[in-house]
Coordinates of C-alpha atoms in Angstrom, one line a residue:
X1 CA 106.4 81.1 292.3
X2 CA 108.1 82.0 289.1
X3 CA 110.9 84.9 288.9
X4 CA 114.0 82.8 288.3
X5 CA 116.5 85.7 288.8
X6 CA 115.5 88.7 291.0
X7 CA 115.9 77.1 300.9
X8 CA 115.4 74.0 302.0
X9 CA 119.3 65.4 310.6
X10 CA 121.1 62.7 310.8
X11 CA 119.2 63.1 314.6
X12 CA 119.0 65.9 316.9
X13 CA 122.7 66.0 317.2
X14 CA 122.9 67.3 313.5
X15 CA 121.3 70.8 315.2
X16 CA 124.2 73.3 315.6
X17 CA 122.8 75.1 318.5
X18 CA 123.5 78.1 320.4
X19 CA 127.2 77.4 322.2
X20 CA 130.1 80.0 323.0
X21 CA 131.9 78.6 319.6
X22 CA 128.7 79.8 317.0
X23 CA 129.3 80.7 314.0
X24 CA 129.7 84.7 313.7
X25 CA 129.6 85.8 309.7
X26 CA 131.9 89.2 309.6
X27 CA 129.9 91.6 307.7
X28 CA 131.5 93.1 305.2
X29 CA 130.1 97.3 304.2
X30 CA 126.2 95.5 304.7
X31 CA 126.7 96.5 308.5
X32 CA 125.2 93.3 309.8
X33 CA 126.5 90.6 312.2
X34 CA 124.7 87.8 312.2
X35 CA 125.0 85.2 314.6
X36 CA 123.8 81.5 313.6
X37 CA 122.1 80.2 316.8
X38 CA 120.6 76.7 315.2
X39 CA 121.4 75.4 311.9
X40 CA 120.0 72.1 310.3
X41 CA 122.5 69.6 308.8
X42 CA 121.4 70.6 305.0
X43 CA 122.3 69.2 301.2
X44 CA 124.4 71.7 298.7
X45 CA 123.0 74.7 297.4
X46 CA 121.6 74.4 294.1
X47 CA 121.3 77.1 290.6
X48 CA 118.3 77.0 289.3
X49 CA 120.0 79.8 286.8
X50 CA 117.5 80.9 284.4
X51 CA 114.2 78.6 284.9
X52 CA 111.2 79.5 286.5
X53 CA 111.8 76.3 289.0
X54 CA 112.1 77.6 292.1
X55 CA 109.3 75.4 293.5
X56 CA 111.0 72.3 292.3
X57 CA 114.7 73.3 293.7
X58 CA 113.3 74.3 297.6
X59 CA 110.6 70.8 297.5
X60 CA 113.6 68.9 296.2
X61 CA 116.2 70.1 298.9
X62 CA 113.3 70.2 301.4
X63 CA 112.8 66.2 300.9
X64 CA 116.3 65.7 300.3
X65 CA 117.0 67.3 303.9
X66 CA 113.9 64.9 305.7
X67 CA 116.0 61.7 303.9
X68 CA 119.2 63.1 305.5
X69 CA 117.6 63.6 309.1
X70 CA 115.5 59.9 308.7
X71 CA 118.6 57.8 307.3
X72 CA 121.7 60.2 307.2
X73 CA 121.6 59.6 303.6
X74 CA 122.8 62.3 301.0
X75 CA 121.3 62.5 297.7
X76 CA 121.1 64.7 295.0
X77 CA 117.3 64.6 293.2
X78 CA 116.4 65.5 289.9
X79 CA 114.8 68.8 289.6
X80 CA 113.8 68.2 285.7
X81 CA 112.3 65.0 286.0
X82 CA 109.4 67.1 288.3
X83 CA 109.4 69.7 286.2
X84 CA 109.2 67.1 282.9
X85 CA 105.9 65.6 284.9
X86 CA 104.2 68.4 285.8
X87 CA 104.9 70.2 282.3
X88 CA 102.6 67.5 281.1
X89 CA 99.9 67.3 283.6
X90 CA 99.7 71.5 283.3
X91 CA 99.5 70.9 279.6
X92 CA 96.6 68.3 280.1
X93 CA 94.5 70.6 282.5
X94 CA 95.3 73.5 279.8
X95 CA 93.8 71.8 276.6
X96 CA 90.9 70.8 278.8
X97 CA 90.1 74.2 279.8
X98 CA 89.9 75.5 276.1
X99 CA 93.2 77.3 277.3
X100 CA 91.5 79.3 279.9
X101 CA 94.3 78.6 283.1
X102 CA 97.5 79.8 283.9
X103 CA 100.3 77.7 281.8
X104 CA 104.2 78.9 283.2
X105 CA 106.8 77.3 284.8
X106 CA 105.9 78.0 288.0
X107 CA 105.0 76.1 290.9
X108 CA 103.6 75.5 294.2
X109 CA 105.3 74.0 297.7
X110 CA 103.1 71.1 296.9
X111 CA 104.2 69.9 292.9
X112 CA 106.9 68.0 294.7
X113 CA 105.1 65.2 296.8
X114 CA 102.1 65.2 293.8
X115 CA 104.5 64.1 291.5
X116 CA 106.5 61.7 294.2
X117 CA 103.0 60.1 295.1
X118 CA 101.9 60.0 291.2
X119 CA 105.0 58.9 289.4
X120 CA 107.7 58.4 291.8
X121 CA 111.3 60.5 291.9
X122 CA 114.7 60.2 289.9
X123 CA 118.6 60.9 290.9
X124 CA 120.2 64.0 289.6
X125 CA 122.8 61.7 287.6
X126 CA 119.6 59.8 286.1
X127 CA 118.0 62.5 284.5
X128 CA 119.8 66.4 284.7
X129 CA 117.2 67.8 281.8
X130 CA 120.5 69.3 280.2
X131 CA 120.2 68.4 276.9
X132 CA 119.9 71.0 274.5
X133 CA 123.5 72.6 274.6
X134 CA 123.4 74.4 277.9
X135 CA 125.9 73.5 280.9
X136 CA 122.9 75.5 283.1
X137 CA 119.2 75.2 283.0
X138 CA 117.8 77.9 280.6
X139 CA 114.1 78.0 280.0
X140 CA 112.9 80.8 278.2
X141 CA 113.3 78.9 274.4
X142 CA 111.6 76.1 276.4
X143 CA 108.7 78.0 277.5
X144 CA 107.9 80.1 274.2
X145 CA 107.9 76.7 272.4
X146 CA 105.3 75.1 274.9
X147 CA 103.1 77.6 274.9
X148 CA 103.0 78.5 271.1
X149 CA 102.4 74.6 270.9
X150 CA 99.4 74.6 273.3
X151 CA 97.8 78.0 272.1
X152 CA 98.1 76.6 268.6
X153 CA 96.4 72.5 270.0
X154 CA 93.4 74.7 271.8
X155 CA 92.9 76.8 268.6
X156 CA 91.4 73.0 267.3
X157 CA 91.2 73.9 263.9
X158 CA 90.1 70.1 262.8
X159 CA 87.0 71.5 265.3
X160 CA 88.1 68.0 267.1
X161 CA 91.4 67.1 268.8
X162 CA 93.9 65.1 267.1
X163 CA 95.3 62.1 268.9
X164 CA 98.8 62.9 268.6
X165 CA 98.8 66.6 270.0
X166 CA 99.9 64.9 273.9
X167 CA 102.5 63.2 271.8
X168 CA 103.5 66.5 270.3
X169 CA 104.2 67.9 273.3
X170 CA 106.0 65.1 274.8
X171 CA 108.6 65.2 272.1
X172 CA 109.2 68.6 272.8
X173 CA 110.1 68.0 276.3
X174 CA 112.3 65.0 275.4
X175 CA 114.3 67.4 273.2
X176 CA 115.3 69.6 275.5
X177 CA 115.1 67.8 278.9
X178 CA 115.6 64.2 277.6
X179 CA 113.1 61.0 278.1
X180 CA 113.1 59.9 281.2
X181 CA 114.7 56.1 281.7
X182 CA 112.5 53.7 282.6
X183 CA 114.8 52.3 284.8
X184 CA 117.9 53.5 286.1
X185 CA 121.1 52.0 288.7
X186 CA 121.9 53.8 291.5
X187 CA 124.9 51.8 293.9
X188 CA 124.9 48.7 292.0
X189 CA 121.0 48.0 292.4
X190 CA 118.5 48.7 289.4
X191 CA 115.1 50.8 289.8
X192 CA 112.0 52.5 288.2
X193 CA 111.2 55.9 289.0
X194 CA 108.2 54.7 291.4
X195 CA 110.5 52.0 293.2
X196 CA 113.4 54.8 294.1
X197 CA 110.8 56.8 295.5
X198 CA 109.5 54.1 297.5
X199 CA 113.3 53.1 298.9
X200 CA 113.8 56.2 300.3
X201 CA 111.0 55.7 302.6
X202 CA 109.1 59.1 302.6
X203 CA 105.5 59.5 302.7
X204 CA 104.0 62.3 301.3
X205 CA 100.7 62.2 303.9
X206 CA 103.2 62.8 306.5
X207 CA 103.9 66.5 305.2
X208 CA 101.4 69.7 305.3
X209 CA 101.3 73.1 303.9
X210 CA 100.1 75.6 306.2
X211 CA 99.3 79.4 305.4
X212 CA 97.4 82.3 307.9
X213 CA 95.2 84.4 305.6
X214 CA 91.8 86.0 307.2
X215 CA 89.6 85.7 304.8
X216 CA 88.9 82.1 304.8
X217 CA 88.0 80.4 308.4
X218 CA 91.4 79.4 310.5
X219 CA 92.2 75.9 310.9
X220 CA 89.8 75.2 307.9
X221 CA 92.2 74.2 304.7
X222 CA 91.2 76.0 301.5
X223 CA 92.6 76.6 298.4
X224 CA 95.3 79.4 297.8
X225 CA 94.6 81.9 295.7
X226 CA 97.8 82.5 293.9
X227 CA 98.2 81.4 290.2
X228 CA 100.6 78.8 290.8
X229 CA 98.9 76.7 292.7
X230 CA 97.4 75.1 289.4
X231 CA 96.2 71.9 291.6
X232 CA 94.0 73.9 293.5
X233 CA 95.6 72.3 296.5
X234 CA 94.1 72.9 299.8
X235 CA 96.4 74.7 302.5
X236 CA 96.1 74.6 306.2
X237 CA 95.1 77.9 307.4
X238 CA 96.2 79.2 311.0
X239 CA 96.4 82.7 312.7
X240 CA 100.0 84.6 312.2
X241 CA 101.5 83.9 316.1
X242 CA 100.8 80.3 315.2
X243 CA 102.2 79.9 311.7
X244 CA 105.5 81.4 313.1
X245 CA 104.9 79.1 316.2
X246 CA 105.0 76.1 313.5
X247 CA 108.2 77.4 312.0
X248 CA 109.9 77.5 315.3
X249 CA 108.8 74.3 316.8
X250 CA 109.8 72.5 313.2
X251 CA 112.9 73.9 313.2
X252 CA 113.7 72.7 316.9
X253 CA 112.5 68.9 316.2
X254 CA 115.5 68.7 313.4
X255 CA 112.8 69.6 310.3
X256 CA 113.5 72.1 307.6
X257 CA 110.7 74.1 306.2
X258 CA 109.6 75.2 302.3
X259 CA 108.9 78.5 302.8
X260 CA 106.9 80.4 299.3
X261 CA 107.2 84.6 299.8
X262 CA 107.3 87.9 298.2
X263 CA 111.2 88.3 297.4
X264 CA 110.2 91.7 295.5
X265 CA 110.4 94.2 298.6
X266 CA 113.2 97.0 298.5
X267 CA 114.4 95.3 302.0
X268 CA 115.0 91.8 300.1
X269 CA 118.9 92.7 299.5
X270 CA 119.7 89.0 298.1
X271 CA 123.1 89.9 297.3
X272 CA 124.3 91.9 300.8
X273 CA 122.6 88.3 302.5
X274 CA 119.2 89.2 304.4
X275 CA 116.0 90.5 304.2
X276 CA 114.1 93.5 306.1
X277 CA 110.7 95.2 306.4
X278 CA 112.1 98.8 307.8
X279 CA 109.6 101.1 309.3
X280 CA 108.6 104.4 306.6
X281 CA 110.2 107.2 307.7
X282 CA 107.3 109.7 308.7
X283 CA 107.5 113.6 309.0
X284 CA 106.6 113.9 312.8
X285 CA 109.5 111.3 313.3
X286 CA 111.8 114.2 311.7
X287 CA 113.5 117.5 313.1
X288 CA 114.8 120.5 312.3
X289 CA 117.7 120.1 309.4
X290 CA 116.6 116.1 308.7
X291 CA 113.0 117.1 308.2
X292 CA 113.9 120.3 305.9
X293 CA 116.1 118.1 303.4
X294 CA 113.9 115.1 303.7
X295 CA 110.7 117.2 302.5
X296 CA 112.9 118.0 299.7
X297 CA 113.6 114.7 298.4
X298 CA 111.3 113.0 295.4
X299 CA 109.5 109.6 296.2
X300 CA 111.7 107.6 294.6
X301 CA 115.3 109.2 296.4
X302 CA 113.1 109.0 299.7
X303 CA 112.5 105.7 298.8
X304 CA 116.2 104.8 298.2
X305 CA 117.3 106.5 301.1
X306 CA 115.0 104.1 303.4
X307 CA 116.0 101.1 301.7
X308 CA 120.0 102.1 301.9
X309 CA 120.2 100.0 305.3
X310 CA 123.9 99.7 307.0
X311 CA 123.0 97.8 309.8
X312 CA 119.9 96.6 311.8
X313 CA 116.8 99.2 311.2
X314 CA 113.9 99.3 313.1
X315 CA 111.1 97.4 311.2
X316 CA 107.2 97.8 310.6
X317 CA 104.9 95.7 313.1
X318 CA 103.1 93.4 311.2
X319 CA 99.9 92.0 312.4
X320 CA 97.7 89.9 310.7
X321 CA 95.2 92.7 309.8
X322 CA 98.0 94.4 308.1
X323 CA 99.4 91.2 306.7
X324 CA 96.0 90.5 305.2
X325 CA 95.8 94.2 303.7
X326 CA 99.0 93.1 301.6
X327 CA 98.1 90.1 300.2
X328 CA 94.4 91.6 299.2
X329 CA 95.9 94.5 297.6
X330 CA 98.8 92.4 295.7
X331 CA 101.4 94.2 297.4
X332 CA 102.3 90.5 298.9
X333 CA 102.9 88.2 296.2
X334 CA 103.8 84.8 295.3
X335 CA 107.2 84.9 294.0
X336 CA 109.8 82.5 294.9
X337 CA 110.0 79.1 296.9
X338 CA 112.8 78.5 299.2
X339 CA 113.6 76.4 302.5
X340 CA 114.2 77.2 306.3
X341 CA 117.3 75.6 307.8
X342 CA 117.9 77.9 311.0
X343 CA 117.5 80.5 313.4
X344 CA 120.2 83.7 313.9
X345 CA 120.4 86.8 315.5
X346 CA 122.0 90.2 314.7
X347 CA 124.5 92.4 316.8
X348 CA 121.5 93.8 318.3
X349 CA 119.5 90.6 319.3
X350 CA 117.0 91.2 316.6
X351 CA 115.6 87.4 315.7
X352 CA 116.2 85.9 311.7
X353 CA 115.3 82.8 309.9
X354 CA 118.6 81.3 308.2
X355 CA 117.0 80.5 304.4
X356 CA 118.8 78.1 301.8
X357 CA 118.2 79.7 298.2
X358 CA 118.4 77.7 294.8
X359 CA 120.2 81.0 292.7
X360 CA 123.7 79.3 293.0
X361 CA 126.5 80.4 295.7
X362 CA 128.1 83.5 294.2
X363 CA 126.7 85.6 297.3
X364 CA 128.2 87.5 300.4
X365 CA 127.3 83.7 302.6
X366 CA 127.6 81.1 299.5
X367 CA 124.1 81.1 298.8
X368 CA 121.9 81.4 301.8
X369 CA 120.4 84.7 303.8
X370 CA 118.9 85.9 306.8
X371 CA 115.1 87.0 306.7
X372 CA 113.7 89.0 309.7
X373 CA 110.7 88.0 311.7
X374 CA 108.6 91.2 310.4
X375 CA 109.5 90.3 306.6
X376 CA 108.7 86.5 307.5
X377 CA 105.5 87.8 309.3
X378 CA 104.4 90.3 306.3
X379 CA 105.8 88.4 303.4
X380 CA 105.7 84.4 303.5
X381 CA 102.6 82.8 301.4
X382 CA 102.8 79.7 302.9
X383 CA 105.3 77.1 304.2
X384 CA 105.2 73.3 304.1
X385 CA 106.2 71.3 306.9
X386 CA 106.8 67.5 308.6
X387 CA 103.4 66.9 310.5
X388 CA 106.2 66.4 313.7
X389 CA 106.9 70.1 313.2
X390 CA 103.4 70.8 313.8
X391 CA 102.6 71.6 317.4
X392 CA 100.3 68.9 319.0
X393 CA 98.0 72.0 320.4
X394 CA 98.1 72.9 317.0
X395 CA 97.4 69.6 315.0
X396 CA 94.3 69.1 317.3
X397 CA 92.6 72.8 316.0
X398 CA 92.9 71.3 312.3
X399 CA 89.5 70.3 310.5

């Protein structure tokens, strides 16, 4: 999950359910109405600006959300210090494999909890990564520098590594995202990165990614075959009605959900506030004048027409045979990580998923959208989830 410009209870009482007084967004020229029907108590939306961190910004407001539903706690994580941690791990597995992996600042829905369980977690105001000059995070000099440095260590021109190479590239991330403190205060009371972590009391064995892909065995975990998933972490693996049944059911218990998907379909209209998978427009579906000036049209104005949506459409049925054809033929893939934090409806009773996004608030509803339940079917790579948002019926079927 790497395009950075083209989500994730104090108790049950936190859930904003469906009453008479619910929250209807006016729509502006987009058409929609969009009626919020269960929302989860969530932190502040987040800019990940120009960074390839997605990953990092829904895991981080994912875990930030399961501390405000366990101890009604608000905090605000550092992003960079992940990012820091895993920069250097990616760089280890990259030197060992003569260069021959994928390096980028991209992530899976599991790089959060490995680095919680592995090194522990820091507070935004510990450690914002901001220190080369920027006011916003801005990776692309960051990136070119890592990777000229790694290409240039795996070259191994003493025909043996140096010792200091690691340290190399250390210094380079201290430059620009600053050395992380060994120990930090946070209301009054001193801790390490490991010892924060532990006093906020979540366990990363209580959380599971889950993804519904046919051509590995279902309820069998395997590894996920998309290049940011550079642990070669093992994913869940359940049939389509149940991966939306998980979704559902976690949402209902008071847990948010990461959700990784393709946010590169025409219907994805991030700045109008929702996403849609509308059903292709076939001839037989046409008459008389509509049919003569739609024969007419070139591929790409058909295509414009389809995707220039004022209102609810009628969407593509998605099953998992079709769901599967997408993701084999790359037409599905692993773009961006955001989190689940509620269910909606349109004017027209047509069900949505209310998704918290990490590209700031400058947007027709301040930084979150609506996704349909045929784009959530067609386009989400996988989700991670609290184990109680994991049907019991479910949880038993896992191996």
């Amino acid at each position: 999950m790497n395009k950075p410009i083209i989500i994730f209870l104090l108790s049950a009482l936190a859930v904003t359910a469906a009453k008479s007084d619910d929250k209807v967004v006016v729509p502006d020229s987009t058409g929609f109405k969009f009626t919020d029907t269960l929302v989860l108590e969530t932190t502040p939306v987040k800019d990940q600006n120009k960074s390839g961190t997605c990953w990092c910004f829904a895991g981080n407001s994912f875990f930030e959300d399961e501390i405000l539903h366990a101890k009604g706690d608000t905090i605000d994580l550092s992003e960079m210090f992940v990012v820091r941690q895993c920069y250097l791990d990616k760089a280890d597995r990259y030197v060992r494999l003569g260069g021959v992996c994928n390096f980028s600042p991209g992530g899976s829905i599991l790089d959060v909890p490995y680095v919680w369980a592995k090194v522990g977690a820091v507070p935004e105001e510990a450690y914002s990564g901001l220190g080369y000059g920027e006011d916003k995070h801005q990776h692309g000099e960051l990136q070119a520098v890592l990777e000229a440095y790694l290409k240039g260590v795996v070259k191994n021109p003493n025909k043996r590594l140096s010792t200091a190479w690691r340290k190399g590239f250390e210094a380079i991330l201290d430059a620009y995202l600053g050395e992380v403190p060994q120990t930090f205060t946070v209301n009054g009371r001193s801790y390490t990165p490991q010892s924060y972590a532990e006093s906020l009391g979540l366990n990363v064995e209580d959380y599971t990614p889950v993804t519904s892909f046919s051509h590995h065995p279902f309820y069998t975990p395997f590894p996920l075959e998309v290049a940011d998933n550079w642990l070669w972490a093992g994913y869940q693996n359940v049939p389509l009605n149940e991966l939306k049944e998980i979704v559902d059911y976690s949402l209902d218990q008071g847990h948010s959900i990461v959700w990784a998907a393709d946010v590169s379909e025409p219907g994805f209209k991030w700045r109008k506030g929702y996403a849609v998978m509308p059903k292709e427009k076939k001839q037989e579906d046409l008459e008389g004048t509509e049919l003569s000036r739609w024969v007419q049209l070139s591929d790409k104005d058909r295509q414009e027409e389809m995707y220039d949506i004022k209102g609810p459409v009628e969407e593509i049925v998605v099953t998992q045979e079709s769901r599967q054809e997408m993701f084999d033929r790359q037409e599905t893939t692993d773009d961006h990580g955001m989190v689940i934090i509620g269910k909606a409806v349109d004017q027209e009773g047509n069900p949505y998923y209310k998704v918290k996004n990490s590209w700031d608030t400058n947007q027709l509803y301040n930084g979150y959208f609506y996704v349909s339940e045929p784009y959530f079917l067609a386009k989400t790579i996988s989700i991670l989830v609290n184990n109680e948002g994991i049907p019991t019926a479910i949880k038993k079927k896992f191996k």
